[in-house]
Amino acid sequence: MASDTLDATFAALADPTRRAILARLAQGEATVMELAAPFAMSQPGVSKHLRVLERAGLISRGRDAQRRPCRLEATRLKTAMDWLADYRSYWEESYQRLDDLLGELEAGTSGAGEREVR
Amino acid sequence: MASDTLDATFAALADPTRRAILARLAQGEATVMELAAPFAMSQPGVSKHLRVLERAGLISRGRDAQRRPCRLEATRLKTAMDWLADYRSYWEESYQRLDDLLGELEAGTSGAGEREVR
DNA sequence: CAGTTCTATAACTAGATGGTTTTATACGTG
DNA sequence: CACGTATAAAACCATCTAGTTATAGAACTG
C-alpha cells in the first residue's frame, strides 16, 4: 500500500538480471557465487543487484559460514500483484468494449461528438 | 514475454506520479492539463511522464483539436501481472511453510544445522 | 490576423543507476 | 598463523531519470 514500497518493488523488477535472479531463487536458496554464475558480470555487480532486491524486500539473506545464502521473499510480489489486480477489469473488458464499439458502428451511432469507449 | 517489454513496464510503474496518472485514466480519458492538475509539477514534467507511459505501451493518445487525450492501455499491465502470477505459489505457500516450521520446533528438530526463521 | 490555449521540445541540473576494478572483511582449512 | 574462499565496500565512470524554465508549434477564438 505504501507508495515507497511499490516504487522500490517495481524498480527492482525493472531489470532483467534481477528478474532472472528471482527466477533462480524460486527454485531454492542460492549463494552469491551460484547466483552470479550464469551472468557475464562481476561478483560485485551481482552483489549490488542483490542489495537492490534486499532493500526492496524481495529477498532475504541468511548466514552459512562465509556464504550469505539468498532466499526469495514473495510477499512484496504479492503487493505488486495486488496493485495490478485493480486494473484487471480493464483488460478483461477489452473484448466487450470492442464488441460495443462494433455494435455502435453498425447501428450508425458513431460520430456523435466524442464517444468514450470505455 | 519480451524482456524489454517487462523492463519498460515495471520501470514505468516504479513512479508514484505515473501510477497516479494510470489510476486517473482508469476513470476515463483525460487531457494532459487534466492529468497535470492534481500534481505540484510543471506541465512539461507531466508530459515527460506521459511519454514514458506511452513508450511502455501503458497509454495511448488520441487527437481532439489542440488536446491529446490519453487513454489507459491495459494489456501491458496484464503482461506484468502474468509475470508476477508465476510466483503466486510462493506467497500462498508461506502459511504452509510457517506451519512446517512450527511443527519442527515443537518436535525439537531445530538446531540441526541452521534453520532460518526469517 | 492576433491572441489564447494545449502540448511538445530543447537545454539544463541534480541525483540515481548499473557497471567496473580494487580493496577489505569474515570465515574455514591446512 | 597463513592462506584460500565468499562476500561486501569503496571509488570511479557513463548513462539515465525526474525535474526545471523557456520556447516553439498547432489549433481554436475573436
mmCIF file of C-alpha atoms (C1' of nucleotides) in Angstrom:
data_model
loop_
_atom_site.group_PDB
_atom_site.id
_atom_site.type_symbol
_atom_site.label_atom_id
_atom_site.label_comp_id
_atom_site.label_asym_id
_atom_site.label_seq_id
_atom_site.Cartn_x
_atom_site.Cartn_y
_atom_site.Cartn_z
ATOM 1 C CA MET A 1 0.000 0.000 0.000
ATOM 2 C CA ALA A 2 2.809 2.387 0.846
ATOM 3 C CA SER A 3 3.862 4.178 -2.272
ATOM 4 C CA ASP A 4 7.541 3.772 -1.450
ATOM 5 C CA THR A 5 7.118 0.028 -1.247
ATOM 6 C CA LEU A 6 5.600 -0.123 -4.712
ATOM 7 C CA ASP A 7 8.279 2.233 -6.009
ATOM 8 C CA ALA A 8 11.076 0.013 -4.756
ATOM 9 C CA THR A 9 9.368 -3.199 -5.798
ATOM 10 C CA PHE A 10 8.594 -2.175 -9.361
ATOM 11 C CA ALA A 11 12.007 -0.536 -9.748
ATOM 12 C CA ALA A 12 13.693 -3.728 -8.596
ATOM 13 C CA LEU A 13 11.648 -5.763 -11.073
ATOM 14 C CA ALA A 14 12.541 -3.446 -13.954
ATOM 15 C CA ASP A 15 15.874 -5.158 -14.552
ATOM 16 C CA PRO A 16 16.289 -8.457 -16.400
ATOM 17 C CA THR A 17 19.243 -9.553 -14.284
ATOM 18 C CA ARG A 18 17.238 -9.102 -11.119
ATOM 19 C CA ARG A 19 14.218 -10.897 -12.541
ATOM 20 C CA ALA A 20 16.499 -13.770 -13.530
ATOM 21 C CA ILE A 21 17.888 -13.856 -10.002
ATOM 22 C CA LEU A 22 14.379 -14.093 -8.597
ATOM 23 C CA ALA A 23 13.562 -16.864 -11.047
ATOM 24 C CA ARG A 24 16.617 -18.752 -9.873
ATOM 25 C CA LEU A 25 15.675 -18.257 -6.230
ATOM 26 C CA ALA A 26 12.234 -19.631 -6.928
ATOM 27 C CA GLN A 27 13.984 -22.989 -7.180
ATOM 28 C CA GLY A 28 15.511 -22.570 -3.752
ATOM 29 C CA GLU A 29 18.181 -20.781 -1.777
ATOM 30 C CA ALA A 30 21.419 -19.887 -3.510
ATOM 31 C CA THR A 31 24.702 -18.231 -2.623
ATOM 32 C CA VAL A 32 26.032 -15.123 -4.310
ATOM 33 C CA MET A 33 28.525 -17.161 -6.335
ATOM 34 C CA GLU A 34 25.800 -19.506 -7.526
ATOM 35 C CA LEU A 35 23.611 -16.598 -8.495
ATOM 36 C CA ALA A 36 26.454 -14.843 -10.288
ATOM 37 C CA ALA A 37 27.496 -17.873 -12.345
ATOM 38 C CA PRO A 38 25.018 -17.504 -15.240
ATOM 39 C CA PHE A 39 25.827 -13.840 -15.806
ATOM 40 C CA ALA A 40 28.698 -12.211 -17.644
ATOM 41 C CA MET A 41 29.068 -9.843 -14.759
ATOM 42 C CA SER A 42 31.499 -9.306 -11.920
ATOM 43 C CA GLN A 43 30.691 -10.578 -8.442
ATOM 44 C CA PRO A 44 30.324 -7.064 -7.012
ATOM 45 C CA GLY A 45 27.897 -6.331 -9.819
ATOM 46 C CA VAL A 46 25.701 -9.184 -8.709
ATOM 47 C CA SER A 47 26.072 -8.156 -5.072
ATOM 48 C CA LYS A 48 24.736 -4.722 -5.971
ATOM 49 C CA HIS A 49 21.699 -6.267 -7.618
ATOM 50 C CA LEU A 50 21.158 -8.366 -4.524
ATOM 51 C CA ARG A 51 21.301 -5.278 -2.374
ATOM 52 C CA VAL A 52 18.599 -3.697 -4.522
ATOM 53 C CA LEU A 53 16.452 -6.795 -4.186
ATOM 54 C CA GLU A 54 17.041 -6.956 -0.444
ATOM 55 C CA ARG A 55 16.187 -3.292 0.098
ATOM 56 C CA ALA A 56 13.004 -3.864 -1.897
ATOM 57 C CA GLY A 57 12.180 -6.748 0.428
ATOM 58 C CA LEU A 58 12.171 -9.239 -2.418
ATOM 59 C CA ILE A 59 14.899 -11.417 -0.936
ATOM 60 C CA SER A 60 16.366 -12.081 2.471
ATOM 61 C CA ARG A 61 19.761 -13.414 3.398
ATOM 62 C CA GLY A 62 20.974 -15.945 5.876
ATOM 63 C CA ARG A 63 24.422 -16.846 7.047
ATOM 64 C CA ASP A 64 26.270 -20.061 6.349
ATOM 65 C CA ALA A 65 29.956 -19.651 7.208
ATOM 66 C CA GLN A 66 31.388 -17.245 4.588
ATOM 67 C CA ARG A 67 28.294 -17.621 2.489
ATOM 68 C CA ARG A 68 25.216 -15.415 2.590
ATOM 69 C CA PRO A 69 22.528 -17.601 1.067
ATOM 70 C CA CYS A 70 19.682 -15.680 -0.535
ATOM 71 C CA ARG A 71 16.066 -16.661 -0.411
ATOM 72 C CA LEU A 72 13.030 -15.392 -2.243
ATOM 73 C CA GLU A 73 10.579 -13.303 -0.219
ATOM 74 C CA ALA A 74 7.330 -13.335 -2.111
ATOM 75 C CA THR A 75 5.118 -11.030 -0.088
ATOM 76 C CA ARG A 76 6.253 -7.909 -1.941
ATOM 77 C CA LEU A 77 5.493 -9.664 -5.197
ATOM 78 C CA LYS A 78 2.005 -10.165 -3.877
ATOM 79 C CA THR A 79 1.778 -6.469 -3.019
ATOM 80 C CA ALA A 80 2.731 -5.583 -6.585
ATOM 81 C CA MET A 81 0.263 -8.060 -7.970
ATOM 82 C CA ASP A 82 -2.492 -6.719 -5.743
ATOM 83 C CA TRP A 83 -1.884 -3.279 -7.208
ATOM 84 C CA LEU A 84 -2.071 -4.630 -10.738
ATOM 85 C CA ALA A 85 -5.159 -6.656 -9.946
ATOM 86 C CA ASP A 86 -7.128 -3.442 -9.519
ATOM 87 C CA TYR A 87 -6.811 -2.996 -13.279
ATOM 88 C CA ARG A 88 -7.815 -6.494 -14.214
ATOM 89 C CA SER A 89 -11.246 -5.438 -15.422
ATOM 90 C CA TYR A 90 -9.656 -3.064 -17.914
ATOM 91 C CA TRP A 91 -8.010 -5.796 -19.869
ATOM 92 C CA GLU A 92 -10.742 -8.311 -19.339
ATOM 93 C CA GLU A 93 -13.320 -5.860 -20.598
ATOM 94 C CA SER A 94 -11.425 -5.081 -23.754
ATOM 95 C CA TYR A 95 -13.205 -7.712 -25.786
ATOM 96 C CA GLN A 96 -16.518 -6.456 -24.518
ATOM 97 C CA ARG A 97 -15.588 -2.876 -25.325
ATOM 98 C CA LEU A 98 -14.627 -3.885 -28.839
ATOM 99 C CA ASP A 99 -17.976 -5.585 -29.243
ATOM 100 C CA ASP A 100 -19.737 -2.472 -28.013
ATOM 101 C CA LEU A 101 -17.861 -0.310 -30.466
ATOM 102 C CA LEU A 102 -18.557 -2.565 -33.405
ATOM 103 C CA GLY A 103 -22.212 -2.627 -32.446
ATOM 104 C CA GLU A 104 -22.359 1.155 -32.412
ATOM 105 C CA LEU A 105 -20.663 1.436 -35.750
ATOM 106 C CA GLU A 106 -23.160 -0.938 -37.298
ATOM 107 C CA ALA A 107 -26.048 0.963 -35.787
ATOM 108 C CA GLY A 108 -24.663 4.206 -37.198
ATOM 109 C CA THR A 109 -24.215 5.754 -33.760
ATOM 110 C CA SER A 110 -20.653 6.816 -34.481
ATOM 111 C CA GLY A 111 -19.775 10.454 -34.979
ATOM 112 C CA ALA A 112 -21.909 11.700 -32.126
ATOM 113 C CA GLY A 113 -19.347 14.095 -30.695
ATOM 114 C CA GLU A 114 -16.756 12.054 -28.978
ATOM 115 C CA ARG A 115 -17.827 8.883 -27.507
ATOM 116 C CA GLU A 116 -15.746 7.470 -24.701
ATOM 117 C CA VAL A 117 -15.216 3.890 -25.449
ATOM 118 C CA ARG A 118 -14.620 2.585 -22.011
ATOM 119 C CA MET B 1 7.324 -12.134 -22.667
ATOM 120 C CA ALA B 2 9.979 -9.924 -24.226
ATOM 121 C CA SER B 3 12.368 -8.826 -21.534
ATOM 122 C CA ASP B 4 12.428 -5.270 -22.849
ATOM 123 C CA THR B 5 8.668 -5.045 -22.502
ATOM 124 C CA LEU B 6 8.799 -6.057 -18.865
ATOM 125 C CA ASP B 7 11.728 -3.701 -18.279
ATOM 126 C CA ALA B 8 9.797 -0.741 -19.649
ATOM 127 C CA THR B 9 6.549 -1.712 -17.969
ATOM 128 C CA PHE B 10 7.973 -2.196 -14.489
ATOM 129 C CA ALA B 11 10.165 0.888 -14.824
ATOM 130 C CA ALA B 12 7.130 2.948 -15.797
ATOM 131 C CA LEU B 13 5.202 1.618 -12.814
ATOM 132 C CA ALA B 14 8.034 2.425 -10.409
ATOM 133 C CA ASP B 15 6.974 6.051 -10.085
ATOM 134 C CA PRO B 16 4.093 7.270 -7.918
ATOM 135 C CA THR B 17 3.172 10.084 -10.291
ATOM 136 C CA ARG B 18 2.825 7.662 -13.166
ATOM 137 C CA ARG B 19 0.798 5.221 -11.097
ATOM 138 C CA ALA B 20 -1.496 8.077 -10.098
ATOM 139 C CA ILE B 21 -1.882 9.012 -13.757
ATOM 140 C CA LEU B 22 -2.883 5.464 -14.584
ATOM 141 C CA ALA B 23 -5.349 5.460 -11.714
ATOM 142 C CA ARG B 24 -6.880 8.646 -13.069
ATOM 143 C CA LEU B 25 -7.080 7.196 -16.573
ATOM 144 C CA ALA B 26 -8.884 4.174 -15.201
ATOM 145 C CA GLN B 27 -11.835 6.536 -14.768
ATOM 146 C CA GLY B 28 -11.720 7.549 -18.398
ATOM 147 C CA GLU B 29 -9.816 9.548 -20.974
ATOM 148 C CA ALA B 30 -8.153 12.752 -19.857
ATOM 149 C CA THR B 31 -6.136 15.538 -21.406
ATOM 150 C CA VAL B 32 -2.643 16.487 -20.329
ATOM 151 C CA MET B 33 -3.919 19.517 -18.429
ATOM 152 C CA GLU B 34 -6.484 17.427 -16.595
ATOM 153 C CA LEU B 35 -3.838 14.879 -15.701
ATOM 154 C CA ALA B 36 -1.416 17.573 -14.559
ATOM 155 C CA ALA B 37 -3.913 19.363 -12.314
ATOM 156 C CA PRO B 38 -3.538 17.219 -9.172
ATOM 157 C CA PHE B 39 0.241 17.430 -9.168
ATOM 158 C CA ALA B 40 2.552 20.168 -7.981
ATOM 159 C CA MET B 41 4.517 19.755 -11.146
ATOM 160 C CA SER B 42 5.044 21.694 -14.338
ATOM 161 C CA GLN B 43 3.173 20.722 -17.489
ATOM 162 C CA PRO B 44 6.343 19.568 -19.280
ATOM 163 C CA GLY B 45 7.062 17.386 -16.281
ATOM 164 C CA VAL B 46 3.759 15.629 -16.723
ATOM 165 C CA SER B 47 4.305 15.390 -20.480
ATOM 166 C CA LYS B 48 7.562 13.570 -19.832
ATOM 167 C CA HIS B 49 5.790 11.078 -17.591
ATOM 168 C CA LEU B 50 3.204 10.560 -20.302
ATOM 169 C CA ARG B 51 5.928 9.887 -22.824
ATOM 170 C CA VAL B 52 7.355 7.224 -20.521
ATOM 171 C CA LEU B 53 3.926 5.651 -20.144
ATOM 172 C CA GLU B 54 3.310 5.794 -23.881
ATOM 173 C CA ARG B 55 6.662 4.245 -24.758
ATOM 174 C CA ALA B 56 5.900 1.480 -22.262
ATOM 175 C CA GLY B 57 2.602 0.889 -24.057
ATOM 176 C CA LEU B 58 0.582 1.689 -20.942
ATOM 177 C CA ILE B 59 -1.321 4.560 -22.511
ATOM 178 C CA SER B 60 -2.262 5.683 -25.993
ATOM 179 C CA ARG B 61 -3.156 9.129 -27.225
ATOM 180 C CA GLY B 62 -5.837 10.460 -29.483
ATOM 181 C CA ARG B 63 -6.325 13.852 -31.048
ATOM 182 C CA ASP B 64 -9.065 16.323 -30.212
ATOM 183 C CA ALA B 65 -8.191 19.747 -31.585
ATOM 184 C CA GLN B 66 -5.242 21.041 -29.516
ATOM 185 C CA ARG B 67 -5.776 18.327 -26.993
ATOM 186 C CA ARG B 68 -4.109 14.922 -26.959
ATOM 187 C CA PRO B 69 -6.444 12.851 -24.800
ATOM 188 C CA CYS B 70 -4.766 9.942 -23.066
ATOM 189 C CA ARG B 71 -6.339 6.568 -22.565
ATOM 190 C CA LEU B 72 -5.309 3.605 -20.474
ATOM 191 C CA GLU B 73 -3.970 0.599 -22.356
ATOM 192 C CA ALA B 74 -4.237 -2.335 -20.008
ATOM 193 C CA THR B 75 -2.640 -5.158 -21.954
ATOM 194 C CA ARG B 76 0.869 -4.379 -20.702
ATOM 195 C CA LEU B 77 -0.489 -4.396 -17.170
ATOM 196 C CA LYS B 78 -1.728 -7.874 -17.887
ATOM 197 C CA THR B 79 1.715 -8.855 -19.163
ATOM 198 C CA ALA B 80 3.264 -7.642 -15.917
ATOM 199 C CA MET B 81 0.656 -9.429 -13.870
ATOM 200 C CA ASP B 82 1.203 -12.630 -15.811
ATOM 201 C CA TRP B 83 4.878 -12.464 -14.910
ATOM 202 C CA LEU B 84 4.053 -11.976 -11.238
ATOM 203 C CA ALA B 85 1.462 -14.729 -11.297
ATOM 204 C CA ASP B 86 4.236 -17.276 -11.816
ATOM 205 C CA TYR B 87 5.279 -16.561 -8.235
ATOM 206 C CA ARG B 88 1.840 -16.784 -6.733
ATOM 207 C CA SER B 89 2.510 -20.161 -5.154
ATOM 208 C CA TYR B 90 5.463 -18.705 -3.240
ATOM 209 C CA TRP B 91 3.336 -16.327 -1.246
ATOM 210 C CA GLU B 92 0.397 -18.658 -0.984
ATOM 211 C CA GLU B 93 2.668 -21.318 0.444
ATOM 212 C CA SER B 94 4.026 -19.065 3.143
ATOM 213 C CA TYR B 95 1.404 -20.050 5.668
ATOM 214 C CA GLN B 96 2.121 -23.677 4.967
ATOM 215 C CA ARG B 97 5.841 -23.097 5.427
ATOM 216 C CA LEU B 98 5.196 -21.374 8.718
ATOM 217 C CA ASP B 99 3.162 -24.362 9.808
ATOM 218 C CA ASP B 100 6.019 -26.649 8.818
ATOM 219 C CA LEU B 101 8.465 -24.590 10.847
ATOM 220 C CA LEU B 102 6.303 -24.526 13.940
ATOM 221 C CA GLY B 103 5.866 -28.261 13.636
ATOM 222 C CA GLU B 104 9.616 -28.774 13.521
ATOM 223 C CA LEU B 105 10.234 -26.558 16.504
ATOM 224 C CA GLU B 106 7.694 -28.443 18.547
ATOM 225 C CA ALA B 107 9.230 -31.726 17.544
ATOM 226 C CA GLY B 108 12.619 -30.435 18.673
ATOM 227 C CA THR B 109 14.103 -30.637 15.205
ATOM 228 C CA SER B 110 15.548 -27.136 15.478
ATOM 229 C CA GLY B 111 19.272 -26.715 15.768
ATOM 230 C CA ALA B 112 20.002 -29.221 13.038
ATOM 231 C CA GLY B 113 22.335 -27.036 11.015
ATOM 232 C CA GLU B 114 20.681 -23.718 10.908
ATOM 233 C CA ARG B 115 17.135 -23.344 10.111
ATOM 234 C CA GLU B 116 16.419 -19.741 9.391
ATOM 235 C CA VAL B 117 13.291 -18.473 10.952
ATOM 236 C CA ARG B 118 13.195 -15.285 8.926
ATOM 237 C "C1'" DC C 1 -4.820 38.079 -38.433
ATOM 238 C "C1'" DA C 2 -3.816 38.452 -33.328
ATOM 239 C "C1'" DG C 3 -4.262 36.282 -29.265
ATOM 240 C "C1'" DT C 4 -5.088 32.312 -26.306
ATOM 241 C "C1'" DT C 5 -4.953 27.524 -25.134
ATOM 242 C "C1'" DC C 6 -2.859 22.984 -25.139
ATOM 243 C "C1'" DT C 7 1.027 20.306 -25.758
ATOM 244 C "C1'" DA C 8 5.766 19.176 -27.074
ATOM 245 C "C1'" DT C 9 10.710 20.154 -27.479
ATOM 246 C "C1'" DA C 10 15.149 21.842 -26.041
ATOM 247 C "C1'" DA C 11 18.613 22.732 -22.835
ATOM 248 C "C1'" DC C 12 19.994 22.306 -18.409
ATOM 249 C "C1'" DT C 13 20.716 20.338 -13.471
ATOM 250 C "C1'" DA C 14 20.982 17.118 -9.539
ATOM 251 C "C1'" DG C 15 20.827 12.770 -8.275
ATOM 252 C "C1'" DA C 16 20.109 7.762 -9.117
ATOM 253 C "C1'" DT C 17 21.571 3.513 -11.583
ATOM 254 C "C1'" DG C 18 24.414 -0.129 -13.459
ATOM 255 C "C1'" DG C 19 28.572 -1.365 -14.274
ATOM 256 C "C1'" DT C 20 33.647 -1.664 -13.430
ATOM 257 C "C1'" DT C 21 38.265 -2.573 -10.630
ATOM 258 C "C1'" DT C 22 40.480 -2.632 -6.361
ATOM 259 C "C1'" DT C 23 40.491 -3.451 -1.577
ATOM 260 C "C1'" DA C 24 38.819 -5.046 2.768
ATOM 261 C "C1'" DT C 25 36.401 -8.287 5.827
ATOM 262 C "C1'" DA C 26 34.960 -12.708 7.623
ATOM 263 C "C1'" DC C 27 35.216 -17.334 7.922
ATOM 264 C "C1'" DG C 28 37.098 -22.163 7.281
ATOM 265 C "C1'" DT C 29 41.271 -25.116 6.473
ATOM 266 C "C1'" DG C 30 45.893 -26.660 6.433
ATOM 267 C "C1'" DC D 1 49.049 -18.277 11.912
ATOM 268 C "C1'" DA D 2 48.914 -18.139 6.842
ATOM 269 C "C1'" DC D 3 46.128 -18.956 3.031
ATOM 270 C "C1'" DG D 4 42.054 -19.504 0.182
ATOM 271 C "C1'" DT D 5 37.240 -18.669 -0.489
ATOM 272 C "C1'" DA D 6 32.914 -15.889 -0.301
ATOM 273 C "C1'" DT D 7 31.126 -11.533 0.047
ATOM 274 C "C1'" DA D 8 30.921 -6.595 0.781
ATOM 275 C "C1'" DA D 9 32.585 -1.893 0.389
ATOM 276 C "C1'" DA D 10 34.861 1.939 -1.881
ATOM 277 C "C1'" DA D 11 35.870 4.745 -5.566
ATOM 278 C "C1'" DC D 12 35.050 5.758 -10.001
ATOM 279 C "C1'" DC D 13 32.593 6.326 -14.580
ATOM 280 C "C1'" DA D 14 28.888 6.651 -18.092
ATOM 281 C "C1'" DT D 15 24.313 6.872 -18.663
ATOM 282 C "C1'" DC D 16 19.561 7.556 -17.338
ATOM 283 C "C1'" DT D 17 15.988 9.940 -14.669
ATOM 284 C "C1'" DA D 18 12.976 13.415 -12.929
ATOM 285 C "C1'" DG D 19 12.562 17.718 -12.563
ATOM 286 C "C1'" DT D 20 13.051 22.647 -14.031
ATOM 287 C "C1'" DT D 21 12.477 27.019 -17.315
ATOM 288 C "C1'" DA D 22 11.998 28.878 -21.686
ATOM 289 C "C1'" DT D 23 10.454 28.340 -26.289
ATOM 290 C "C1'" DA D 24 8.024 26.693 -30.185
ATOM 291 C "C1'" DG D 25 4.120 24.654 -32.709
ATOM 292 C "C1'" DA D 26 -0.631 23.617 -33.538
ATOM 293 C "C1'" DA D 27 -5.270 24.563 -33.287
ATOM 294 C "C1'" DC D 28 -9.287 27.248 -31.749
ATOM 295 C "C1'" DT D 29 -11.461 32.124 -30.967
ATOM 296 C "C1'" DG D 30 -12.498 36.744 -31.520
#
